[in-house]
Amino acid sequence: KQEVTQIPAALSVPEGENLVLNCSFTDSAIYNLQWFRQDPGKGLTSLLLIQSSQREQTSGRLNASLDKSSGRSTLYIAASQPGDSATYLCALNSGGYQKVTFGTGTKLQVIP
Amino acid sequence: EAGVAQSPRYKIIEKRQSVAFWCNPISGHATLYWYQQILGQGPKLLIQFQNNGVVDDSQLPKDRFSAERLKGVDSTLKIQPAKLEDSAVYLCASSPPTSGRTDTQYFGPGTRLTVL
């Protein structure tokens, strides 16, 4: 059974700082890994999707990496802004028919 | 392109009552998911449909929860009877047809259920 852990559970940083969010998983037999953002009272928005064969993906100030051998993924946010404040969730797609397992999330607060 | 629609957005019921949630996925999306997200936790998959067939309902409490996907499009999730621990946000998501299991899921805004 896939288990996904995200540490820290909460993070507070000053505006402009670069930061890294961590995601660990127990089963490396995955099809892909996604990072989502969740704003209070809203659904999830996909940020980046890394295929099993890829090592990293970039979108603007975001960079996500995947290391299946160590069971880890990181989400790097450069030059953080108050608008980045949200909960960030990683999700592993494994098993048949896109079985997805979510982590518990990291709540990020960027202080102006 | 219209997103995933869910209704109602909020629902308050008393324990032992019944409740139903509705989801309309993005047009053409073959796969539909229902997740339960308890406060402070990540979403937990309850049931996954491929067209109108169930492909995974291993975490659905079948003694009280049921779901159907009408004609492979809209879906309803029902709880009967509700318990206090069912208080959560119920998220619906959909993804397009794929052969590589690599597609992004698109989420609706969720329905926040409070059971008193």
PDB file of C-alpha atoms in Angstrom, chain A residues 1 31-32 34 36 38 40-46 49 51 89 93 95-105, chain B residues 9 31 33 35 37 40-43 45 48 50 55-56 58-59 91 95 98 101-105 107-109 112:
ATOM      1  CA  LYS A   1       0.000   0.000   0.000  1.00  0.00           C
ATOM      2  CA  TYR A  31       3.248   6.194 -13.172  1.00  0.00           C
ATOM      3  CA  ASN A  32       3.583   9.836 -12.243  1.00  0.00           C
ATOM      4  CA  GLN A  34       1.699  15.552  -9.239  1.00  0.00           C
ATOM      5  CA  PHE A  36      -1.318  20.437  -6.376  1.00  0.00           C
ATOM      6  CA  GLN A  38      -5.306  24.063  -2.568  1.00  0.00           C
ATOM      7  CA  PRO A  40      -9.056  27.615   1.476  1.00  0.00           C
ATOM      8  CA  GLY A  41     -12.568  26.557   0.556  1.00  0.00           C
ATOM      9  CA  LYS A  42     -11.577  25.638  -2.970  1.00  0.00           C
ATOM     10  CA  GLY A  43     -10.687  22.575  -4.958  1.00  0.00           C
ATOM     11  CA  LEU A  44      -7.230  21.510  -6.042  1.00  0.00           C
ATOM     12  CA  THR A  45      -5.257  23.087  -8.865  1.00  0.00           C
ATOM     13  CA  SER A  46      -2.587  21.056 -10.603  1.00  0.00           C
ATOM     14  CA  LEU A  49       3.074  16.631 -13.238  1.00  0.00           C
ATOM     15  CA  GLN A  51       6.107  11.310 -15.436  1.00  0.00           C
ATOM     16  CA  LEU A  89      -0.255  18.509  -1.834  1.00  0.00           C
ATOM     17  CA  ASN A  93      -0.382   7.802  -9.361  1.00  0.00           C
ATOM     18  CA  GLY A  95      -1.505   0.798  -9.580  1.00  0.00           C
ATOM     19  CA  GLY A  96      -4.095   0.204 -12.237  1.00  0.00           C
ATOM     20  CA  TYR A  97      -6.435   2.841 -13.661  1.00  0.00           C
ATOM     21  CA  GLN A  98      -4.675   5.866 -12.186  1.00  0.00           C
ATOM     22  CA  LYS A  99      -4.985   4.970  -8.510  1.00  0.00           C
ATOM     23  CA  VAL A 100      -3.983   8.178  -6.790  1.00  0.00           C
ATOM     24  CA  THR A 101      -2.704   8.561  -3.230  1.00  0.00           C
ATOM     25  CA  PHE A 102      -2.377  12.027  -1.729  1.00  0.00           C
ATOM     26  CA  GLY A 103      -0.032  13.254   0.956  1.00  0.00           C
ATOM     27  CA  THR A 104      -1.333  15.209   3.940  1.00  0.00           C
ATOM     28  CA  GLY A 105      -0.078  18.515   2.580  1.00  0.00           C
TER      29      GLY A 105
ATOM     30  CA  ARG B   9     -21.347  23.717  -2.169  1.00  0.00           C
ATOM     31  CA  THR B  31     -12.556   8.990 -15.666  1.00  0.00           C
ATOM     32  CA  TYR B  33     -13.230  10.343  -9.030  1.00  0.00           C
ATOM     33  CA  TYR B  35     -12.547  11.988  -2.808  1.00  0.00           C
ATOM     34  CA  GLN B  37     -11.008  15.253   2.498  1.00  0.00           C
ATOM     35  CA  GLY B  40      -6.138  18.734   7.989  1.00  0.00           C
ATOM     36  CA  GLN B  41      -5.704  15.653   5.800  1.00  0.00           C
ATOM     37  CA  GLY B  42      -5.090  14.967   2.147  1.00  0.00           C
ATOM     38  CA  PRO B  43      -7.936  13.764  -0.079  1.00  0.00           C
ATOM     39  CA  LEU B  45     -10.115   8.300  -2.902  1.00  0.00           C
ATOM     40  CA  GLN B  48     -13.234   5.845  -9.315  1.00  0.00           C
ATOM     41  CA  GLN B  50     -14.033   4.652 -15.959  1.00  0.00           C
ATOM     42  CA  VAL B  55     -12.694   0.485 -11.331  1.00  0.00           C
ATOM     43  CA  ASP B  56     -11.849   1.136  -7.684  1.00  0.00           C
ATOM     44  CA  SER B  58     -11.885  -0.255  -2.150  1.00  0.00           C
ATOM     45  CA  GLN B  59     -12.058   2.658   0.294  1.00  0.00           C
ATOM     46  CA  LEU B  91     -14.233  16.504  -3.982  1.00  0.00           C
ATOM     47  CA  SER B  95      -9.485  13.212 -16.256  1.00  0.00           C
ATOM     48  CA  THR B  98      -5.759   8.055 -21.752  1.00  0.00           C
ATOM     49  CA  ARG B 101      -2.243   6.715 -17.140  1.00  0.00           C
ATOM     50  CA  THR B 102      -0.472  10.027 -17.179  1.00  0.00           C
ATOM     51  CA  ASP B 103      -3.157  12.654 -17.268  1.00  0.00           C
ATOM     52  CA  THR B 104      -3.842  15.443 -14.876  1.00  0.00           C
ATOM     53  CA  GLN B 105      -6.945  15.320 -12.745  1.00  0.00           C
ATOM     54  CA  PHE B 107     -10.961  19.085  -9.527  1.00  0.00           C
ATOM     55  CA  GLY B 108     -14.267  20.693  -8.731  1.00  0.00           C
ATOM     56  CA  PRO B 109     -14.685  23.167  -5.846  1.00  0.00           C
ATOM     57  CA  ARG B 112     -18.458  20.839   2.450  1.00  0.00           C
TER      58      ARG B 112
END
